[in-house]
Tab-separated table of C-alpha atoms and ligand atoms in Angstrom:
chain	number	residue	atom	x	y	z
A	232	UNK	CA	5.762	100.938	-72.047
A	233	UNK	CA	6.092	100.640	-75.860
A	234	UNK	CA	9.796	101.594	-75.972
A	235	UNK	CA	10.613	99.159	-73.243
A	236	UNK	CA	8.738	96.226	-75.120
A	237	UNK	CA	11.145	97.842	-77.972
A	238	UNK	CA	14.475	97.611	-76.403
A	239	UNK	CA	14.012	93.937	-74.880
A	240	UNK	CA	13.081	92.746	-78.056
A	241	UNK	CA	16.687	94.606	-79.797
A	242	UNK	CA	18.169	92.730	-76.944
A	243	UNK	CA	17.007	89.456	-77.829
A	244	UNK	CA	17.364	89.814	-81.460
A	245	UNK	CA	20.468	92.288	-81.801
A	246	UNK	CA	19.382	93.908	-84.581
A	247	UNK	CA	21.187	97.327	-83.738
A	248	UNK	CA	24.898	97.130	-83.419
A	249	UNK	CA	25.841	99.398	-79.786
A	250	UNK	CA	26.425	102.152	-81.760
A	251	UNK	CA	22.592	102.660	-83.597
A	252	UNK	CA	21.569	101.566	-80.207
A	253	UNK	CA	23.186	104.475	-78.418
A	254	UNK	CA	22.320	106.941	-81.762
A	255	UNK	CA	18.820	106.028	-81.218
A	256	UNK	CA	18.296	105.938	-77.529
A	257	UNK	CA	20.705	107.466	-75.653
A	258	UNK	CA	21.841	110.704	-77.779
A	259	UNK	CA	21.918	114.004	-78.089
A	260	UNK	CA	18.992	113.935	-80.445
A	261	UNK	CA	17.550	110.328	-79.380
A	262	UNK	CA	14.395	108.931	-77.951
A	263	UNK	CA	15.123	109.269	-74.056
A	264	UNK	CA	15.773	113.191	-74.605
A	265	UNK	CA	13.034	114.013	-76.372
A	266	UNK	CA	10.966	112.398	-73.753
A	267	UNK	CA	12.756	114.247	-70.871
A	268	UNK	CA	11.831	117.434	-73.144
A	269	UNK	CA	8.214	116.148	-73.454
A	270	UNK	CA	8.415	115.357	-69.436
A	271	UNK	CA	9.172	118.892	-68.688
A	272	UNK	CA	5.585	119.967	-70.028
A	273	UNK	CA	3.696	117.668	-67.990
A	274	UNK	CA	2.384	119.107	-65.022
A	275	UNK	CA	1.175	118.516	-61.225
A	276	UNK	CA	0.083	114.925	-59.879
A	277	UNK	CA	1.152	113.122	-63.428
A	278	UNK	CA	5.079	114.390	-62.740
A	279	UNK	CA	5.847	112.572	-60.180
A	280	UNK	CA	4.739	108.482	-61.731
A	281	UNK	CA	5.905	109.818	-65.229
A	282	UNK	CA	9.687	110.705	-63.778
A	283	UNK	CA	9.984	107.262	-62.377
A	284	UNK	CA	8.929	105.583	-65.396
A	285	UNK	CA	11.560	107.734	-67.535
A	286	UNK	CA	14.056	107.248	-64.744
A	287	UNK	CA	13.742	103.569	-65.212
A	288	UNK	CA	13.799	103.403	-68.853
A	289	UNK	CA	17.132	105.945	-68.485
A	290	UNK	CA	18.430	102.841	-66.435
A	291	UNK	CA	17.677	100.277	-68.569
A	292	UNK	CA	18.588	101.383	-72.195
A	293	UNK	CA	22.078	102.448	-70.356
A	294	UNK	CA	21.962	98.398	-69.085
A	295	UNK	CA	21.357	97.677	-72.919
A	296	UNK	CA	23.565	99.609	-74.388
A	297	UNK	CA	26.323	98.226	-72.227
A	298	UNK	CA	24.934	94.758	-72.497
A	299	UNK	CA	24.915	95.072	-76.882
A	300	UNK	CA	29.078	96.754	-76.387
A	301	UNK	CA	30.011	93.622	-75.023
A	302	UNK	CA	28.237	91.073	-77.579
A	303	UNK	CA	28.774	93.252	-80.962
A	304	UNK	CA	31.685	91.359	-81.657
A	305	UNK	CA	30.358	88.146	-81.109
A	306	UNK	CA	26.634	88.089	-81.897
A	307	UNK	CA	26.248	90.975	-84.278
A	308	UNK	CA	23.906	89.452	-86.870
A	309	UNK	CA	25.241	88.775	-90.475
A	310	UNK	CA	22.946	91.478	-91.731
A	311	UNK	CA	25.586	94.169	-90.103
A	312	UNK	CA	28.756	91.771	-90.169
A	313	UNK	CA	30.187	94.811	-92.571
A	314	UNK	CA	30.092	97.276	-89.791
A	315	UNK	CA	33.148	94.899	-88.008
A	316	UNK	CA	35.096	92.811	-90.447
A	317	UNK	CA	36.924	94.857	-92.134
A	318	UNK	CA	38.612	93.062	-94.755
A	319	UNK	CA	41.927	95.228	-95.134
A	320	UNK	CA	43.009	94.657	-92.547
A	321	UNK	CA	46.520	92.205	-92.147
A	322	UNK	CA	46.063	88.828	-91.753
A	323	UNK	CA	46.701	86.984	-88.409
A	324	UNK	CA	50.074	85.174	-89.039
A	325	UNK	CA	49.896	81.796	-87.240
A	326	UNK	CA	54.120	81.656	-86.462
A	327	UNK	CA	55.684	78.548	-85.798
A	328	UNK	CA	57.769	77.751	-82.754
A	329	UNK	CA	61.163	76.740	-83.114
A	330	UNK	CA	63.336	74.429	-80.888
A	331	UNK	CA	65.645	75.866	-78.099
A	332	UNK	CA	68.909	76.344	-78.887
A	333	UNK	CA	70.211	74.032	-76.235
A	334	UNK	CA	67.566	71.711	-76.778
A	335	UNK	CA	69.014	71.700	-80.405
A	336	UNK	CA	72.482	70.694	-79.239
A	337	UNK	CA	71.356	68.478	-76.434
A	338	UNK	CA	69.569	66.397	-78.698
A	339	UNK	CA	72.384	66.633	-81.305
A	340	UNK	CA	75.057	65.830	-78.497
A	341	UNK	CA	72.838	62.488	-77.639
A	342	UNK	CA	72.599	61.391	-80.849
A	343	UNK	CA	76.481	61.470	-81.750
A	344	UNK	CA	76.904	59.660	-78.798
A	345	UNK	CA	74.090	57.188	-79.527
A	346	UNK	CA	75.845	56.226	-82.588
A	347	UNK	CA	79.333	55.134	-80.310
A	348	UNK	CA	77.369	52.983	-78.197
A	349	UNK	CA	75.820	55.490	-75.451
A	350	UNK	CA	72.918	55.195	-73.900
A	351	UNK	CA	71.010	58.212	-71.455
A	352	UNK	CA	70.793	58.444	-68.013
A	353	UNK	CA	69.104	60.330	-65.479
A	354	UNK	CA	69.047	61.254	-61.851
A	355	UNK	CA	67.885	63.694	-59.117
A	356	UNK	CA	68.816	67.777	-58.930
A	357	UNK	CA	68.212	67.835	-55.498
A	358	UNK	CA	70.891	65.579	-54.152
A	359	UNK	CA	72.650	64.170	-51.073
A	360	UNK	CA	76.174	65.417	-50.483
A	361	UNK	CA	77.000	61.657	-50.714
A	362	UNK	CA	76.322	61.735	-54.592
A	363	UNK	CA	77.150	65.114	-55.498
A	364	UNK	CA	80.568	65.056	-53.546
A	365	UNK	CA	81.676	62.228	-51.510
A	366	UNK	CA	81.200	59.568	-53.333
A	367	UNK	CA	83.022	61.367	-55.702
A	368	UNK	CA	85.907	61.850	-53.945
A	369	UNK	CA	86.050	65.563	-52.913
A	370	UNK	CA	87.559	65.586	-49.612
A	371	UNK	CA	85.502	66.493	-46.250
A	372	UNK	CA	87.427	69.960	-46.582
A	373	UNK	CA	87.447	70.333	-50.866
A	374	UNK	CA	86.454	73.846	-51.173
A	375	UNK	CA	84.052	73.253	-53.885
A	376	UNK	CA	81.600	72.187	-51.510
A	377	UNK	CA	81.913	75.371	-49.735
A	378	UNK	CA	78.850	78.012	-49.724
A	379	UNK	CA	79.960	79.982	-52.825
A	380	UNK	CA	79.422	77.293	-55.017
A	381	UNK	CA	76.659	74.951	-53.480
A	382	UNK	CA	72.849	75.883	-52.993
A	383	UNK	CA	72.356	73.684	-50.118
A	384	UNK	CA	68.632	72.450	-48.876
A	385	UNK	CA	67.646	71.814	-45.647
A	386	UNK	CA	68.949	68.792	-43.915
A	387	UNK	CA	66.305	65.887	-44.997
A	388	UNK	CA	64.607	65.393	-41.353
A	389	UNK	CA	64.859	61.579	-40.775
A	390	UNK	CA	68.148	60.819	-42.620
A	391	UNK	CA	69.960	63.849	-41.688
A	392	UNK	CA	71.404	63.927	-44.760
A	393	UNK	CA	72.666	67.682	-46.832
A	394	UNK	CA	70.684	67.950	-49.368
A	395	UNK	CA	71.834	70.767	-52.219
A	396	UNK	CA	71.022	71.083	-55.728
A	397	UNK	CA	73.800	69.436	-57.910
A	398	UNK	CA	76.308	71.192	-58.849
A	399	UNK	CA	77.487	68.646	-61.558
A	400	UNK	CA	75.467	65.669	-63.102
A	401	UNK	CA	78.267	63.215	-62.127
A	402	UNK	CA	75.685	62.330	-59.391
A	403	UNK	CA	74.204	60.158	-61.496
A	404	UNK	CA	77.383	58.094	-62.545
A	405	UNK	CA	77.477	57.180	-58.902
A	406	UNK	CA	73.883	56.141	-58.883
A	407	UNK	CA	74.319	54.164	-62.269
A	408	UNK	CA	77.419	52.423	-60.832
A	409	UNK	CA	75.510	51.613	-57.787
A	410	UNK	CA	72.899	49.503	-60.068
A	411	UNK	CA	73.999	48.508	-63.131
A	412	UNK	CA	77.240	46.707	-63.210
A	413	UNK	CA	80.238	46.960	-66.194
A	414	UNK	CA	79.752	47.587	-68.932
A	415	UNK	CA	78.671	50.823	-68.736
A	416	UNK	CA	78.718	53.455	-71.388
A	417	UNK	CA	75.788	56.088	-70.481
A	418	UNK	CA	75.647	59.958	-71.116
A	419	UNK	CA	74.144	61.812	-68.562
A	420	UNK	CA	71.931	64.995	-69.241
A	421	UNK	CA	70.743	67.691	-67.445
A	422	UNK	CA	70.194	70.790	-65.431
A	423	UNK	CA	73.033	71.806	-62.606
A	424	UNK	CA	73.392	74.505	-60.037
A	425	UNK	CA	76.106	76.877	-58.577
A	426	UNK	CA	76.103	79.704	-56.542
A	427	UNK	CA	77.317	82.056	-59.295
A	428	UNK	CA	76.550	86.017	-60.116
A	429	UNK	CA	74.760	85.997	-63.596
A	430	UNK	CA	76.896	87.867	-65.942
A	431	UNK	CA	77.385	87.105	-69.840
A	432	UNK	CA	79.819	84.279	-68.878
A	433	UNK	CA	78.211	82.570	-65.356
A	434	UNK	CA	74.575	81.644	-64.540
A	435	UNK	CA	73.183	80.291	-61.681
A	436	UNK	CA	71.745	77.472	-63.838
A	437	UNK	CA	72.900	75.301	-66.775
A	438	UNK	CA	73.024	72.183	-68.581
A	439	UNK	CA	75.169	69.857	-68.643
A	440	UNK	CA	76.484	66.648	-70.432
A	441	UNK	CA	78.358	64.094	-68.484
A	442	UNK	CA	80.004	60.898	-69.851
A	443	UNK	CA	81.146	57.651	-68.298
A	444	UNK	CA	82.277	54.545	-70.050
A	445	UNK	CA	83.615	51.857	-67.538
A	446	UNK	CA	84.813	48.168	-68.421
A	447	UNK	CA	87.564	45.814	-68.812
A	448	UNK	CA	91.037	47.713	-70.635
A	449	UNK	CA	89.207	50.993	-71.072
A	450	UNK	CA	92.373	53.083	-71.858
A	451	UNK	CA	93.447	57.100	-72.048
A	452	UNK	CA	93.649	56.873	-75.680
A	453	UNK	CA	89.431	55.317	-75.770
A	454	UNK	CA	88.878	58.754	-73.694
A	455	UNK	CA	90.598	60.845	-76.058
A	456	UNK	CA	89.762	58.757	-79.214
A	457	UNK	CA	86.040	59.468	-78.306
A	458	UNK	CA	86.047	63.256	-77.556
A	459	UNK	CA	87.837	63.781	-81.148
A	460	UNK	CA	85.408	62.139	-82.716
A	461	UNK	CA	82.545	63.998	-80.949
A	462	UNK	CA	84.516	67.248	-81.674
A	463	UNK	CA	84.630	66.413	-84.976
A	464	UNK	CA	81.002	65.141	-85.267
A	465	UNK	CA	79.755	68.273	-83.687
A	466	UNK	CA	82.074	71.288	-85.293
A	467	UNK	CA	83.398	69.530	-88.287
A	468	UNK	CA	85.424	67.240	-89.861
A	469	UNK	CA	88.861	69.418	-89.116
A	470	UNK	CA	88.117	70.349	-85.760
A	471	UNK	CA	91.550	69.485	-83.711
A	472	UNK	CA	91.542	68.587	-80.219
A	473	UNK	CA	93.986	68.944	-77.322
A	474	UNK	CA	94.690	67.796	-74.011
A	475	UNK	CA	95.836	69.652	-70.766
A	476	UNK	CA	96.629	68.116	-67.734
A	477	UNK	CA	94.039	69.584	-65.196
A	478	UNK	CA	92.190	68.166	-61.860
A	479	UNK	CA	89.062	66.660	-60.479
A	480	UNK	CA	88.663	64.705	-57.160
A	481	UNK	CA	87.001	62.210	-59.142
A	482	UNK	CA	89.467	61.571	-62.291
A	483	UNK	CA	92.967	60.499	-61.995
A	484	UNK	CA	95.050	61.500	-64.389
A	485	UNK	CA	92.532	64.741	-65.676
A	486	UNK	CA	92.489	66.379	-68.738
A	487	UNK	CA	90.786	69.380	-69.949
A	488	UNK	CA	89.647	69.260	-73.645
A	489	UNK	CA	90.275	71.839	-75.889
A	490	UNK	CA	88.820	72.451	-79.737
A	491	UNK	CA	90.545	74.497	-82.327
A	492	UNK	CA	89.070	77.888	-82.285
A	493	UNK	CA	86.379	77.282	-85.008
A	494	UNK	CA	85.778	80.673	-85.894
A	495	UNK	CA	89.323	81.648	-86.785
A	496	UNK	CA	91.210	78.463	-87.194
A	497	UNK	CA	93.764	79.926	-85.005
A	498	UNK	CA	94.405	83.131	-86.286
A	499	UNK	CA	93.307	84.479	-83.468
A	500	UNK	CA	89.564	86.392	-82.266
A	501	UNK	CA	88.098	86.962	-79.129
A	502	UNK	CA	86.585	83.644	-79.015
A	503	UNK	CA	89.753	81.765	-78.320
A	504	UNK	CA	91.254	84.786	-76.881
A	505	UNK	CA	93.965	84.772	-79.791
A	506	UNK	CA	95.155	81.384	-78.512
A	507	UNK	CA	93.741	79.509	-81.713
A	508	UNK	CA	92.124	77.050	-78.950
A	509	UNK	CA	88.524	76.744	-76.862
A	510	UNK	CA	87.890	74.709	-74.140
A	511	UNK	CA	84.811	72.748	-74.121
A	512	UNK	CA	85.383	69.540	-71.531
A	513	UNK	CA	86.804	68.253	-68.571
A	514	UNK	CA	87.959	64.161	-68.481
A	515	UNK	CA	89.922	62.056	-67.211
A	516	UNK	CA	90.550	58.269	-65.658
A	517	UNK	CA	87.416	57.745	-63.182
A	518	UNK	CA	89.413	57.504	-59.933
A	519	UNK	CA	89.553	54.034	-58.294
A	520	UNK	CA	88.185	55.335	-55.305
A	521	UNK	CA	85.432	56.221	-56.560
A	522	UNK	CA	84.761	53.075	-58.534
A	523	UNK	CA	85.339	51.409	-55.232
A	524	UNK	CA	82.617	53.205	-53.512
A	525	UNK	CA	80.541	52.300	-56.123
A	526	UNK	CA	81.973	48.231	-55.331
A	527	UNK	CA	83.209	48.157	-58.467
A	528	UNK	CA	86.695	46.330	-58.430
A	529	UNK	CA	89.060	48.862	-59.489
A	530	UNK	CA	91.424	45.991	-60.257
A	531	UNK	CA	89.086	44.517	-62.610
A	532	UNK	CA	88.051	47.481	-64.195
A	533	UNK	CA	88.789	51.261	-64.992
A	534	UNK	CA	86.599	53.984	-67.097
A	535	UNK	CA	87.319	57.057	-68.420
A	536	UNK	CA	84.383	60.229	-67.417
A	537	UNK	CA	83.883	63.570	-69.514
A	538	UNK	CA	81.723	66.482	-68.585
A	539	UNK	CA	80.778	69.229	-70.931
A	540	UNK	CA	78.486	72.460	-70.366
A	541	UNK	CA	75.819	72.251	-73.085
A	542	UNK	CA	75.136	76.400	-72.994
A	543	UNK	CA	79.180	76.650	-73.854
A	544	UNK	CA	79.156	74.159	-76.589
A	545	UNK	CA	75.907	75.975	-78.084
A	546	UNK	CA	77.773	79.233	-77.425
A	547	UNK	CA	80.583	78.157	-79.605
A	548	UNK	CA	78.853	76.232	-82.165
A	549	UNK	CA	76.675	79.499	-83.097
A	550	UNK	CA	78.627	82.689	-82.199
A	551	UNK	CA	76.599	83.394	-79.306
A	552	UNK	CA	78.067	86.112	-76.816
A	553	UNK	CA	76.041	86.563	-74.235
A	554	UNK	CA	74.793	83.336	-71.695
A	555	UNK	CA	71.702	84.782	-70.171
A	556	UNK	CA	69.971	84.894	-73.853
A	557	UNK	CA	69.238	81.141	-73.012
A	558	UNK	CA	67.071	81.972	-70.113
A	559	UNK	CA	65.207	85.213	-71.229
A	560	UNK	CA	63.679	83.339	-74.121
A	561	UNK	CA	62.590	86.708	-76.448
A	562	UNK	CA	61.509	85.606	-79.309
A	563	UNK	CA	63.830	87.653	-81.532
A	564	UNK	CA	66.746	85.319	-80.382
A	565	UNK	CA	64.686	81.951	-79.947
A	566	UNK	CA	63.400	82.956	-83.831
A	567	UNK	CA	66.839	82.834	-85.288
A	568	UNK	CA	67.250	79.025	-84.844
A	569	UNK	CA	63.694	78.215	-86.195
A	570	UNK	CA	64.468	75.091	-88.632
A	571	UNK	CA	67.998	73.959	-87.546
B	226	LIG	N1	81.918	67.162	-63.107
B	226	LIG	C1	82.887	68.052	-63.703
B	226	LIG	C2	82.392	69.480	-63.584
B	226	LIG	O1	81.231	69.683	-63.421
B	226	LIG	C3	83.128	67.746	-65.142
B	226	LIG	C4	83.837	66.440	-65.307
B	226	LIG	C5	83.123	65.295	-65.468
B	226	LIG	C6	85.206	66.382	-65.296
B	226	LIG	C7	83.780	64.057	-65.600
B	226	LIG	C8	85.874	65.218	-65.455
B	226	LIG	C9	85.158	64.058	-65.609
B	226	LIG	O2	83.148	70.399	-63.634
């Protein structure tokens, strides 16, 4: 009776760390076995009251003992604080997050278009066909609405319309021409969606930075006046730009942009491939079609649209090889842009 009176008042107190506990009570040489020796000279009627009493106590110091492993941490008292804080031991480094690399050129992409006027806009990644395509101007048959490039949702129940995750953010020039009239100069920003393999050059999912600037006289040369000075803005003060006739549905004429290869200045690496040039863009005239589905009067007005992937610009700004470090997020890459 004593030694249980004992051990519920080390419970309540926690005088013994687990370890004296279990020294004292529980081994080789403790208190319970040299009762169970004492218990094996007591004889007859007495056995049978005195085993269930040791029995018990076996129970309970075990209870204890597990009880006092899982508070020594905690509650050990400061008398025996020594036993656990062990002073030479490293300190706990407190390390300080750094920004995303795309979130770094995102937010350095908005501001350099801030400063010519631009203000941000945003819309839905789970879109209609109607702004991710038609309105746009692909054709009922363009193949880029096909399965290898769309993620389509199901049909939305009442309006029947496709839905798909955008593939582009130029949904959102529609919906901005649909409620704000000329002038408009807005970036878009965001996250698109195509049905691609990942591999070091193609992901699934990306950002993207769209442009559109639409008013009175907007010209070719405002289009290319303002990607040269973003190039510059963004990869330097030398940075040459070039123009190659391409195609969208929803840009007539189109241009792609190209940069001069940064890291060689057109000596050739595998950046550029050896061509001294990068591509980072694709522009062009928004297409009066598309300005008219938007009731804009094309006579009235035209605009010029750009659209940029924000993991290639970051991939070309700082060397980076490999696309599907954006989306892993190990620290040993996020680390290396901690303070740009
Ligand atoms: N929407 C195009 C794309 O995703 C990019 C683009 C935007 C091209 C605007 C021209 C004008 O590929």
């Amino acid at each position: 009776e004593n030694i249980f009176t004992e051990v519920e008042q080390f419970l309540l107190e926690k005088k013994l760390t687990h370890e004296d506990f279990r020294l004292k009570y529980l081994s080789r040489k403790g208190v319970l076995n040299e009762l169970f020796e004492d218990f094996k000279k007591i004889s007859g009627d007495q056995k049978r009251l005195v085993g269930q009493t040791l029995n018990n106590l076996k129970n309970r110091l075990e209870e204890v003992h597990v009880e006092l492993s899982a508070n020594n941490i905690a509650n050990v008292s400061p008398k025996n604080q020594s036993q656990v804080l062990d002073l030479t031991l490293p300190e706990i480094q407190n390390q300080i997050g750094s920004l995303h690399p795309l979130s770094i050129v995102r937010q350095k992409i908005v501001e350099i278009f801030a400063r010519m006027g631009f203000n941000t806009e945003d819309g839905p990644e789970i879109e209609t066909d109607w702004y991710n395509f038609s309105a746009l101007n692909f054709a009922e048959n363009h193949p880029a609405r096909e399965m290898q490039d769309t993620f389509f949702v199901e049909k939305n129940e009442v309006t029947k319309d496709d839905l798909l995750l955008r593939t582009h953010t130029s949904n959102v020039q529609i919906r901005l021409m649909e409620y704000k009239k000329p002038p408009i100069r807005s970036i878009m920003v965001g996250r698109v969606y195509r049905n691609e393999a990942i591999s070091a050059r193609a992901h699934c999912q990306f950002h993207q930075v769209e442009g559109l600037y639409v008013d009175k006289n907007v010209s070719f040369k405002d289009l290319k006046d303002t990607l040269f000075h973003f190039a510059k803005e963004m990869f330097g003060k030398d940075t040459k730009i070039r123009l190659r006739p391409s195609y969208f549905p929803f840009t007539e004429p189109s241009a792609e942009i190209d940069i001069t290869c940064f890291i060689c200045h057109g000596d050739g690496c595998n950046i550029c491939k050896h061509s001294g040039w990068v591509e980072i863009a694709g522009s062009g005239m928004v297409d009066p079609n598309v300005l008219a589905n938007c009731n804009i009067d094309p006579e009235e007005y035209t605009g010029f649209a750009f659209g940029m992937g924000i993991e290639r610009i970051t991939m070309l700004k700082y060397g980076i090889n490999d696309l599907r470090l954006f989306f892993e997020n190990d620290v040993r890459f996020l680390k290396q842009f901690n303070g740009l």
